[in-house]
Short mmCIF file of C-alpha atoms in Angstrom, two decimals:
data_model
loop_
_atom_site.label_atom_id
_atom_site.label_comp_id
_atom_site.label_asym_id
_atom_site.label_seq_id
_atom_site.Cartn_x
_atom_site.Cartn_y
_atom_site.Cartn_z
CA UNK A 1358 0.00 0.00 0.00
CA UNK A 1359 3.02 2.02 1.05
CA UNK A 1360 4.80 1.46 -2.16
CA UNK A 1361 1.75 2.39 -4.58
CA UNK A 1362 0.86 5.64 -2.29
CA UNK A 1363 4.07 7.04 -2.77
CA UNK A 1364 4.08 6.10 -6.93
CA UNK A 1365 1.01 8.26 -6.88
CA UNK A 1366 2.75 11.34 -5.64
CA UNK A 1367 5.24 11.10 -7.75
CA UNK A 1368 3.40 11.33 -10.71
CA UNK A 1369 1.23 14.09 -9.55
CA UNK A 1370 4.63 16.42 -8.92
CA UNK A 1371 5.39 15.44 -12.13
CA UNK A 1372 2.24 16.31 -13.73
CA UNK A 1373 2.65 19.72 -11.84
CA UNK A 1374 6.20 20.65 -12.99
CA UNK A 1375 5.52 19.58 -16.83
CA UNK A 1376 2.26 22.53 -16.73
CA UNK A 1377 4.41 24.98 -15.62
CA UNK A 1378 7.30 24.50 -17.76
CA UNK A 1379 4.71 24.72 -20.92
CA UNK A 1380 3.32 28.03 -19.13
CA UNK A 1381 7.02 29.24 -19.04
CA UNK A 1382 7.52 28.03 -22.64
CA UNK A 1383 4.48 29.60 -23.59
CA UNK A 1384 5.50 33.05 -22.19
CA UNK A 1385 8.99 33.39 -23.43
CA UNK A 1386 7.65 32.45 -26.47
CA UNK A 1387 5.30 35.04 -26.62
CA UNK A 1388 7.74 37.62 -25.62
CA UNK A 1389 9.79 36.42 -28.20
CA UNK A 1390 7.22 36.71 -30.87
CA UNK A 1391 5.99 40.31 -29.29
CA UNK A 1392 10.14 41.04 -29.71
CA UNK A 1393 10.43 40.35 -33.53
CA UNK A 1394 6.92 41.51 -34.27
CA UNK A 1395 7.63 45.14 -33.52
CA UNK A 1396 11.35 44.42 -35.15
CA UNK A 1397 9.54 43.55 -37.91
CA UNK A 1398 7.78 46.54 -38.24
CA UNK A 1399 10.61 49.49 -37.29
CA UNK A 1400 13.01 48.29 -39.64
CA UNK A 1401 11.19 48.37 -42.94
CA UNK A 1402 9.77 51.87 -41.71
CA UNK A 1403 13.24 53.15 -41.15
CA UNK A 1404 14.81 51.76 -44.14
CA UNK A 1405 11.42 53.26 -46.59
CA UNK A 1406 13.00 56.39 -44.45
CA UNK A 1407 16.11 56.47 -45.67
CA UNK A 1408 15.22 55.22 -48.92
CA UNK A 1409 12.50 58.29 -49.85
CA UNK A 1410 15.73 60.76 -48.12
CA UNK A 1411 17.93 58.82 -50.94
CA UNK A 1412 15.22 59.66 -53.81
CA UNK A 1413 14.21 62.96 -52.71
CA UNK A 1414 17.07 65.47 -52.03
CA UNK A 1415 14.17 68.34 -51.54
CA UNK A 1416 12.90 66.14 -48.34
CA UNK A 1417 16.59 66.01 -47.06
CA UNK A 1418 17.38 70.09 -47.58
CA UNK A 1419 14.75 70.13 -44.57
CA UNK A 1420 15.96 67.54 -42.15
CA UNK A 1421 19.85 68.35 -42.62
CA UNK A 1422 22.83 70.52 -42.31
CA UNK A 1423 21.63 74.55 -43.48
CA UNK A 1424 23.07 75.85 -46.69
CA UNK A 1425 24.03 79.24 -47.86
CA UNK A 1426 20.31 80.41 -48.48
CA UNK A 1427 19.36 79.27 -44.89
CA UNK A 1428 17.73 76.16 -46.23
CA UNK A 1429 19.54 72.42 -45.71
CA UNK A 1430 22.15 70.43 -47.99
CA UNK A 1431 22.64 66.97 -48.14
CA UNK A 1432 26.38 65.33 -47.60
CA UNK A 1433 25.92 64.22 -50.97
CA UNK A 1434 25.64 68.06 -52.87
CA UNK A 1435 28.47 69.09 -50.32
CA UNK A 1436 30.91 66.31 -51.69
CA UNK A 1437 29.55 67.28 -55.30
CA UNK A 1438 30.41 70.84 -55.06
CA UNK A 1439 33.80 70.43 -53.64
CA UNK A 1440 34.49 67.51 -56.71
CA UNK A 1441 33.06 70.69 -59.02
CA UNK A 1442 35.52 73.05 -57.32
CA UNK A 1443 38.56 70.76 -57.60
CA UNK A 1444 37.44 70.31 -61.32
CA UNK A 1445 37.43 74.19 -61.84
CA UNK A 1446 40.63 74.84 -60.25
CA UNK A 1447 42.55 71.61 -62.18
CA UNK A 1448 40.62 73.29 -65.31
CA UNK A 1449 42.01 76.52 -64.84
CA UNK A 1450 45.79 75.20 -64.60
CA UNK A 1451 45.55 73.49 -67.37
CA UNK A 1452 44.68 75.95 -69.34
CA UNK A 1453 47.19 77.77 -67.99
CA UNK A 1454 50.00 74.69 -68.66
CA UNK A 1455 48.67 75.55 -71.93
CA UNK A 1456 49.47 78.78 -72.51
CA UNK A 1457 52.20 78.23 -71.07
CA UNK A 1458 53.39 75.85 -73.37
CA UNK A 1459 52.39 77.54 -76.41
CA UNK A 1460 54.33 80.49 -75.33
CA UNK A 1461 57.36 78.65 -75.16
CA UNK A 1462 56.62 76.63 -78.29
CA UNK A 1463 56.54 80.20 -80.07
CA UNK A 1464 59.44 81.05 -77.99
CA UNK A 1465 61.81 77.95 -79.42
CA UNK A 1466 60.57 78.62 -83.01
CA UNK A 1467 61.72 82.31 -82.86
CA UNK A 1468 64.70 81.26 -81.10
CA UNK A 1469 65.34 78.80 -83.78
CA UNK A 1470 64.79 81.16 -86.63
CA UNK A 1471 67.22 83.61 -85.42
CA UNK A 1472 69.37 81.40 -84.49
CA UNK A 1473 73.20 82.62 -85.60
CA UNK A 1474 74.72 81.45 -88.95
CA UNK A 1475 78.53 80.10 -88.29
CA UNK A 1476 81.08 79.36 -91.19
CA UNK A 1477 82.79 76.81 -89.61
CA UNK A 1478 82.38 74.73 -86.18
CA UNK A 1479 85.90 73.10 -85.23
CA UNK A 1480 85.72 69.96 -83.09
CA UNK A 1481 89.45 69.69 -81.91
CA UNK A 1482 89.23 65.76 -80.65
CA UNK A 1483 91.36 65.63 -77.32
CA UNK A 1484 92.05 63.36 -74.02
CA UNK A 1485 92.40 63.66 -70.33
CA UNK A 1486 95.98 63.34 -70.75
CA UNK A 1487 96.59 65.39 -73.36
CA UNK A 1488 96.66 68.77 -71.39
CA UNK A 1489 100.00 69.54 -72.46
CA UNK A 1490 98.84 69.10 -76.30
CA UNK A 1491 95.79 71.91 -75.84
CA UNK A 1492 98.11 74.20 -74.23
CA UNK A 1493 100.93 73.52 -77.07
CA UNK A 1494 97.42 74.77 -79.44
CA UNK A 1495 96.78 77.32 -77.12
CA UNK A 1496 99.86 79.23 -77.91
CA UNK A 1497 99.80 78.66 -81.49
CA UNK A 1498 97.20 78.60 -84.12
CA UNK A 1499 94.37 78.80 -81.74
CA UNK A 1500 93.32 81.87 -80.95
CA UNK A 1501 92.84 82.70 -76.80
CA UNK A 1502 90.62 85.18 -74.99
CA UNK A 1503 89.01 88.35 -76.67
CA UNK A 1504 90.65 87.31 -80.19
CA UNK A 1505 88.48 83.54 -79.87
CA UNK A 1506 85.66 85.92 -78.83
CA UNK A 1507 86.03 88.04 -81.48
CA UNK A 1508 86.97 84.94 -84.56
CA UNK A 1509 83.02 83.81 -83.64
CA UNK A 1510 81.70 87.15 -83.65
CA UNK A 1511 83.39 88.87 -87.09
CA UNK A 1512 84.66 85.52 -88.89
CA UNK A 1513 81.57 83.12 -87.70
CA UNK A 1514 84.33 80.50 -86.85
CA UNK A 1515 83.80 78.16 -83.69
CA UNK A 1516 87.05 76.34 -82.06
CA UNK A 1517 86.25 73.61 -79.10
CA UNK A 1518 88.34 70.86 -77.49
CA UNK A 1519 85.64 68.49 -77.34
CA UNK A 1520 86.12 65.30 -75.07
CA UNK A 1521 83.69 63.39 -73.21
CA UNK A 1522 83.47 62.32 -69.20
CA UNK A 1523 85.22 59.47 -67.71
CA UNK A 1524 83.99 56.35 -66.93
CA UNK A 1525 84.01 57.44 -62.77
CA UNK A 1526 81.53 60.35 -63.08
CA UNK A 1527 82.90 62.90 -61.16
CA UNK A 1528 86.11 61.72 -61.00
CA UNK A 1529 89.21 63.38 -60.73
CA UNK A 1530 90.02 63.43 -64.35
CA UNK A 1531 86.34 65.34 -64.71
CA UNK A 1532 87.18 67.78 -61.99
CA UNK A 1533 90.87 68.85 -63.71
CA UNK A 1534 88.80 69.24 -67.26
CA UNK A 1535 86.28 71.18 -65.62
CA UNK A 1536 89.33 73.79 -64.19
CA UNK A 1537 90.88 73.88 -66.77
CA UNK A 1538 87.50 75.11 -68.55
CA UNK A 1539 87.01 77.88 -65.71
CA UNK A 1540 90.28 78.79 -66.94
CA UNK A 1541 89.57 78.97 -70.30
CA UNK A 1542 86.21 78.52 -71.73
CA UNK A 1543 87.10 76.56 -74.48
CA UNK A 1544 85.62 72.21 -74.19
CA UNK A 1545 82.69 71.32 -75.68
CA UNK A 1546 81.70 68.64 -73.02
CA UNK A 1547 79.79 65.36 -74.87
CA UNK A 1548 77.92 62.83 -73.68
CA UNK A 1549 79.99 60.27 -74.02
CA UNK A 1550 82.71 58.29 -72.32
CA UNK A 1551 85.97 58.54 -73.49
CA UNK A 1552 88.14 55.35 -74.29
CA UNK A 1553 90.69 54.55 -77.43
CA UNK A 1554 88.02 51.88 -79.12
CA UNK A 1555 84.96 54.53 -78.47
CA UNK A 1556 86.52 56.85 -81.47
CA UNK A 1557 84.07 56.26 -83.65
CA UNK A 1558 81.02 56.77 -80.92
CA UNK A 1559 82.60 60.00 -80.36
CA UNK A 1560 82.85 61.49 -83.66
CA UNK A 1561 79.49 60.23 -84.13
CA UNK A 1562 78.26 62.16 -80.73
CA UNK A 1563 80.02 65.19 -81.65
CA UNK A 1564 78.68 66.11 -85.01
CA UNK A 1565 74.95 65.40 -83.04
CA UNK A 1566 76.51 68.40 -80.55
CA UNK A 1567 77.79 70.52 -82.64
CA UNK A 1568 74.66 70.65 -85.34
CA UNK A 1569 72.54 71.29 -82.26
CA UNK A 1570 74.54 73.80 -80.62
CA UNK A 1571 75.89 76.04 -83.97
CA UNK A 1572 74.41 76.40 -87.38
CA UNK A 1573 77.60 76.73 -89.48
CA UNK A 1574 78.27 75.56 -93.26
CA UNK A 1575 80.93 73.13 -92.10
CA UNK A 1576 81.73 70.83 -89.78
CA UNK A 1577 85.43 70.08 -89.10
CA UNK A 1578 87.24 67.81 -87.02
CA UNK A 1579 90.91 67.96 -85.90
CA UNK A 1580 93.28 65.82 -83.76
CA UNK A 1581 95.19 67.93 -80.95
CA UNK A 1582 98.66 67.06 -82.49
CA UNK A 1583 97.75 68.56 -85.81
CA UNK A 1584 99.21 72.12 -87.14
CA UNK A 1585 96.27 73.91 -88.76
CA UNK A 1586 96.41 77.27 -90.52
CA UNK A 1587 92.60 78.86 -89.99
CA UNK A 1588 92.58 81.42 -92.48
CA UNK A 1589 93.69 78.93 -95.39
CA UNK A 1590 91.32 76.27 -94.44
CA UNK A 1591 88.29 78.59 -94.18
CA UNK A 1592 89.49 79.94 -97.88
CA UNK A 1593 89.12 76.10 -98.85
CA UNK A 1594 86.19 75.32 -97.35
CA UNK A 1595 84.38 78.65 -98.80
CA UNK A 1596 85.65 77.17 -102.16
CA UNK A 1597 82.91 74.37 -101.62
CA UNK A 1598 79.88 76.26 -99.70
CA UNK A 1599 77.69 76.16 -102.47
CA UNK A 1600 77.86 72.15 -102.39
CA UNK A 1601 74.88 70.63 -100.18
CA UNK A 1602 76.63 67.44 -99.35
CA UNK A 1603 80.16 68.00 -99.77
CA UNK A 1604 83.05 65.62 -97.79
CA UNK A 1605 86.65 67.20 -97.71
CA UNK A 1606 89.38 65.71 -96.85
CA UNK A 1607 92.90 63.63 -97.61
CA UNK A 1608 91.37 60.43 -99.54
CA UNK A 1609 92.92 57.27 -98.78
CA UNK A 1610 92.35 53.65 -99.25
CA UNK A 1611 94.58 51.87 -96.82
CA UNK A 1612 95.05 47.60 -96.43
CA UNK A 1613 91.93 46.10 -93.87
CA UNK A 1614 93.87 44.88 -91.22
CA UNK A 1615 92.81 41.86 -89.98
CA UNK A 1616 95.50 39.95 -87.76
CA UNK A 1617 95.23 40.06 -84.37
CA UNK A 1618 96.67 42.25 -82.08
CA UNK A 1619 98.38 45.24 -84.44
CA UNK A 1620 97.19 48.70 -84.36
CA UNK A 1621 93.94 49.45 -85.89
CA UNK A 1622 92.79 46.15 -86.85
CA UNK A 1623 89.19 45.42 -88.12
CA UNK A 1624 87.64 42.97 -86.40
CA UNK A 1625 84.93 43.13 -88.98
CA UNK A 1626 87.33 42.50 -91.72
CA UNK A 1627 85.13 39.69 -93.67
CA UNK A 1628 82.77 42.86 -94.67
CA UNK A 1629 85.18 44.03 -96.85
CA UNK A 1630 86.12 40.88 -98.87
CA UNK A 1631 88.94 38.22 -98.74
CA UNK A 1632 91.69 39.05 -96.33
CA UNK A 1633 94.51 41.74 -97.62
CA UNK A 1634 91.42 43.70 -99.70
CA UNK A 1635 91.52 47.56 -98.94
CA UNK A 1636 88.85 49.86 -97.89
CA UNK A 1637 87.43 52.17 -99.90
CA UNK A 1638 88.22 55.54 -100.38
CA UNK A 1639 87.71 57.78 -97.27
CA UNK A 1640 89.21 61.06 -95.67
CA UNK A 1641 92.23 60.18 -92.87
CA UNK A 1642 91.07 61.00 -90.03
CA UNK A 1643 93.73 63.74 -88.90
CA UNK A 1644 91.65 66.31 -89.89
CA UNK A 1645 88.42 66.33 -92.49
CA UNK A 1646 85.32 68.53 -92.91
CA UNK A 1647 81.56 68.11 -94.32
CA UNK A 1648 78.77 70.15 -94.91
CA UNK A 1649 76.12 70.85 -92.75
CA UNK A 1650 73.76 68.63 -94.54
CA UNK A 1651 75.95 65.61 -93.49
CA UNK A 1652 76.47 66.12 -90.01
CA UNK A 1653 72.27 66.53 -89.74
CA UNK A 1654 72.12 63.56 -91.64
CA UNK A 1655 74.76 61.87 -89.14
CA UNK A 1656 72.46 63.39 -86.30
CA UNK A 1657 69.24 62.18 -87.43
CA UNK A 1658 70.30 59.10 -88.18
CA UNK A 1659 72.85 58.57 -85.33
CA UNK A 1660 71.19 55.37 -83.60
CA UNK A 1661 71.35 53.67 -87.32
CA UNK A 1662 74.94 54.33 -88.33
CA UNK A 1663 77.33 51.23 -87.93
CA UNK A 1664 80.27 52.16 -86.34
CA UNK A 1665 83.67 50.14 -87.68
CA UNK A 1666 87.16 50.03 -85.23
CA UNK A 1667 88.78 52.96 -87.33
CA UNK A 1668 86.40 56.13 -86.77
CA UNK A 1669 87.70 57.27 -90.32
CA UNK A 1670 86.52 54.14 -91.80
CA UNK A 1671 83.14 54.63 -90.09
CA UNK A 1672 82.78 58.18 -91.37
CA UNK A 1673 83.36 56.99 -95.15
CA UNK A 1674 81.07 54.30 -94.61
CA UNK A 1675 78.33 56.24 -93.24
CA UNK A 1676 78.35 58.41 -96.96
CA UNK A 1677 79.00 55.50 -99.03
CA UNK A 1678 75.20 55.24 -100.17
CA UNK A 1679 74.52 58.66 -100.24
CA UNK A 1680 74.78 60.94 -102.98
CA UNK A 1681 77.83 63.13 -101.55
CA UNK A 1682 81.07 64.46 -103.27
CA UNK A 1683 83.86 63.40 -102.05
CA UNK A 1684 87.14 66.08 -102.10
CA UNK A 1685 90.81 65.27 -101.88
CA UNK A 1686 92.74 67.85 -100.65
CA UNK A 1687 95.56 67.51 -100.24
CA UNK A 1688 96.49 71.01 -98.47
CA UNK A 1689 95.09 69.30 -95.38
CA UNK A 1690 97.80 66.63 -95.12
CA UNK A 1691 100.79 68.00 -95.61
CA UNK A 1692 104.24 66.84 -94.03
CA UNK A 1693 106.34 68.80 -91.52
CA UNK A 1694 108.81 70.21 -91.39
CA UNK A 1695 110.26 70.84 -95.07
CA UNK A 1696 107.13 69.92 -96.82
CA UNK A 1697 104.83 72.83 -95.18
CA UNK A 1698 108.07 75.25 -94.94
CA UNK A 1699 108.94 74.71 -98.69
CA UNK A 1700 105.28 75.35 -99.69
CA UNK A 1701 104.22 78.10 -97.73
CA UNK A 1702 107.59 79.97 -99.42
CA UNK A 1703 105.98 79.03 -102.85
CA UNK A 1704 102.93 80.77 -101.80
CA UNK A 1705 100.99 77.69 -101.39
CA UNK A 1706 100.46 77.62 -97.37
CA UNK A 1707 99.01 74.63 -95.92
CA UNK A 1708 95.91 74.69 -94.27
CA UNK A 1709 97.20 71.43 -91.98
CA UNK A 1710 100.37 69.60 -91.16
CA UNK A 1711 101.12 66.43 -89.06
CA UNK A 1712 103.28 63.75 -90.08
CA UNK A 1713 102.28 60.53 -91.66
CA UNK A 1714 104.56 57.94 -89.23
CA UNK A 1715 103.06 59.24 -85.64
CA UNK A 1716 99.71 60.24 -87.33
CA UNK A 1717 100.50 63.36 -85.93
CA UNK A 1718 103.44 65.63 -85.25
CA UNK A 1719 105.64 63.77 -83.92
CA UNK A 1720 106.06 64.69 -80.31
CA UNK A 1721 104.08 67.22 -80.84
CA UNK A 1722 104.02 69.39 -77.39
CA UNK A 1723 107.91 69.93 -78.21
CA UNK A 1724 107.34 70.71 -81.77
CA UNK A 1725 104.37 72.75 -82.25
CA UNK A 1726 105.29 75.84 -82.06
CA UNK A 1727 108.28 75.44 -84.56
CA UNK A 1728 105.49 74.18 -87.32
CA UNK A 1729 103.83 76.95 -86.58
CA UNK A 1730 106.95 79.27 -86.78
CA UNK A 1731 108.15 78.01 -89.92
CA UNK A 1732 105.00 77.03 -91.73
CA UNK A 1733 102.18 79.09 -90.22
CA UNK A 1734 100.76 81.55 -92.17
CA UNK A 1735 100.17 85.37 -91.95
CA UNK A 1736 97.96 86.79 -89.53
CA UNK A 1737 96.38 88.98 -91.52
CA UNK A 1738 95.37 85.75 -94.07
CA UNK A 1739 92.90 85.04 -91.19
CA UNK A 1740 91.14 88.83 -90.02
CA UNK A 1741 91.20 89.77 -93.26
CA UNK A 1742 88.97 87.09 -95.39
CA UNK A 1743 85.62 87.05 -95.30
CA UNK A 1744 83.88 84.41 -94.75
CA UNK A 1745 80.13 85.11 -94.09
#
C-alpha cells in the first residue's frame, strides 16, 4: 500500500512541474514573438525612411545641415560641389600649362629662326691626358681670350676641345677638365665616355653636338697634335659652300687589317672581302670637314649608323650610299717640317700639317710651335677674309 501511495505522488509532482514549464515556454515564447513583431515593423519603416531621403534630395534640404540660403544640404551636394571646385581649379591650370606651353613653343621657333649662322664649327678631338697638347694649341694657331671671342663674332668661326666624361663620373680626371675650362672657356663637353676603341662613338656624338649647338656651313674635325692654318682652311672650305653634301678631306684607301693584335685592326674585316682587300676611299682622319647637310644627316640618323674600329673608316662608310662628293685635298695633309716650310715659301700655305709615321706631329708638345713658326701663315690671311 506504502509502495503504490508514494508512486502516486510522484506522478502528480510530475504532472505539476511539466504545466508549468509549458506556461514558461508559452510566455517566453510570446515575448519572443511580441520582440520580432515590432522588429519587424521598425526596420522596414526606417529603411522606406532612408530610402525616400535617398530619392528625394528636396525632403533632405529640410531635415539636414543649413546651406548658404538658410535652407539644408545633403552630404551628398556638399561632396559634389567640392568635386566641381577641384574640377574648376585643375581646369584653370591646365589651361594655364597651356598657354604656357604655347608660349614657349613660339618662344623655341623664334629662337630657332634667329638662331646665328657660323662658317665653320671646329671639333678639336682631345684626351684627359693630353693637357700639355691643348696648351701647345693654345699658344699657337688657336686663338685665346678676346681674339676667340672676337673669330666667332666677325669671322663666324667656332674652335672647341671636345672630349667626353670618364667612366668614374665625377672623378678626378672630370674635376681637372672642368678647371681647366674655368680657366679657359674653351671644351665642348659630350655625352659620351671617353676610351681609345669609343673613337668612332665620339665622332658620331660630336657632329649630333655641334649641329645642335651652332648652325655653321661646315663641320670640321681635328686631332690635338695637328698644325692647322685657320685662315687657309676657311678659304678652302668657302671654295665648296655652295655644295649641299660635300666631304673634304685627304682620300685614302689603306690595307683592312685583320691579324690580331696590331694597331687598328678590323675585327669586322670579312665585310670588306677576302683578307689583304683595302677599304674604300675615305678622308684620314687627322683632320676632315663636311657640310652641314651631313652632319644633320649623321644626327638624325645617329642610332642607325654602324660604327667600324677605325672612326675614319666609319665616317666613309656612313656616306658610301649617299649621294655626296667626295674632295681630296691635299692642303690638309701635308708633311712637316720641309714639306709645309717649302710650300708656304711658294705661296701655297698649308691649311694642316702632321706627319704621316706618328699620325701626328711627332712629339708634338715639343714641336708645335716650330710648325707653326716656320709654316704658319700670316695673320692677316685670317682677319682679313671674309667668310660670311
Amino acid at each position: 500500500m506504502s509502495t503504490k501511495s508514494r508512486g502516486g505522488g510522484d506522478n502528480f509532482l510530475r504532472s505539476v512541474i511539466s504545466r508549468n514549464l509549458a506556461l514558461l515556454l508559452c510566455f517566453i515564447s510570446f515575448c519572443a514573438g511580441m520582440f520580432f513583431t515590432n522588429r519587424m515593423w521598425i526596420v522596414p519603416h526606417h529603411r522606406t525612411m532612408l530610402e525616400s531621403e535617398a530619392c528625394n534630395p528636396e525632403l533632405k534640404i529640410d531635415n539636414h545641415e543649413p546651406n548658404n540660403s538658410g535652407g539644408q544640404i545633403s552630404t551628398t551636394e556638399h561632396v559634389m560641389q567640392t568635386l566641381d571646385s577641384k574640377i574648376s581649379s585643375l581646369e584653370v591650370k591646365l589651361a594655364a600649362a597651356r598657354a604656357e606651353h604655347q608660349s614657349l613653343s613660339s618662344a623655341d621657333i623664334s629662337s630657332a629662326n634667329s638662331k646665328r649662322k657660323y662658317f665653320m664649327v671646329i671639333g678639336i678631338n682631345t684626351a684627359f691626358s693630353s693637357r700639355k697638347r691643348r696648351d701647345s694649341l693654345r699658344s699657337t694657331w688657336m686663338p685665346q681670350g678676346e681674339k676667340r671671342r672676337k673669330l666667332e663674332e666677325e669671322k663666324g668661326i667656332v674652335i672647341r676641345f671636345m672630349i667626353g666624361h670618364s667612366s668614374t663620373a665625377g672623378g678626378i680626371l672630370d674635376k681637372a677638365i672642368e678647371a681647366e675650362e674655368k680657366a679657359h672657356g674653351d671644351f665642348l663637353r659630350l655625352d659620351h665616355i671617353e676610351g681609345y676603341l669609343e673613337l668612332s662613338a665620339k665622332t658620331k656624338t660630336y657632329f649630333t653636338t655641334a649641329v645642335d649647338l651652332w648652325d655653321a656651313e661646315f663641320y670640321v674635325k681635328v686631332d690635338d697634335d695637328v698644325h692647322v692654318n685657320l685662315g687657309t682652311l676657311a678659304a678652302i672650305l668657302a671654295g665648296h659652300r655652295m655644295k649641299p653634301r660635300v666631304y673634304i678631306g685627304c682620300m685614302k684607301s689603306g690595307p683592312v687589317l685583320f691579324q690580331k693584335g696590331v694597331k687598328y685592326h678590323e675585327p669586322e674585316y670579312w665585310k670588306f672581302g677576302e683578307p689583304g682587300n683595302r677599304y674604300f676611299r675615305h678622308a684620314t682622319g687627322q683632320l676632315y670637314a663636311i657640310s652641314k647637310d651631313l652632319a644633320s644627316y649623321i644626327s638624325i640618323n645617329r642610332h642607325l649608323l654602324h660604327k667600324y674600329a677605325n672612326e675614319d673608316v666609319s665616317l666613309g662608310a656612313w656616306f658610301i650610299g649617299l649621294d655626296v662628293e667626295h674632295v681630296d685635298e691635299r692642303s690638309l695633309c701635308c708633311g712637316t717640317v720641309r714639306d709645309c716650310e717649302w710650300k708656304a715659301q711658294m705661296g701655297k700655305v698649308c691649311a694642316a700639317s702632321f706627319d704621316w709615321s706618328c699620325s701626328g706631329i711627332c712629339r708634338s708638345v715639343d714641336r708645335m710651335m716650330g710648325v707653326h713658326d716656320r709654316c704658319g701663315e700670316d695673320e692677316n690671311a685670317l682677319w682679313s677674309a671674309n667668310f660670311l
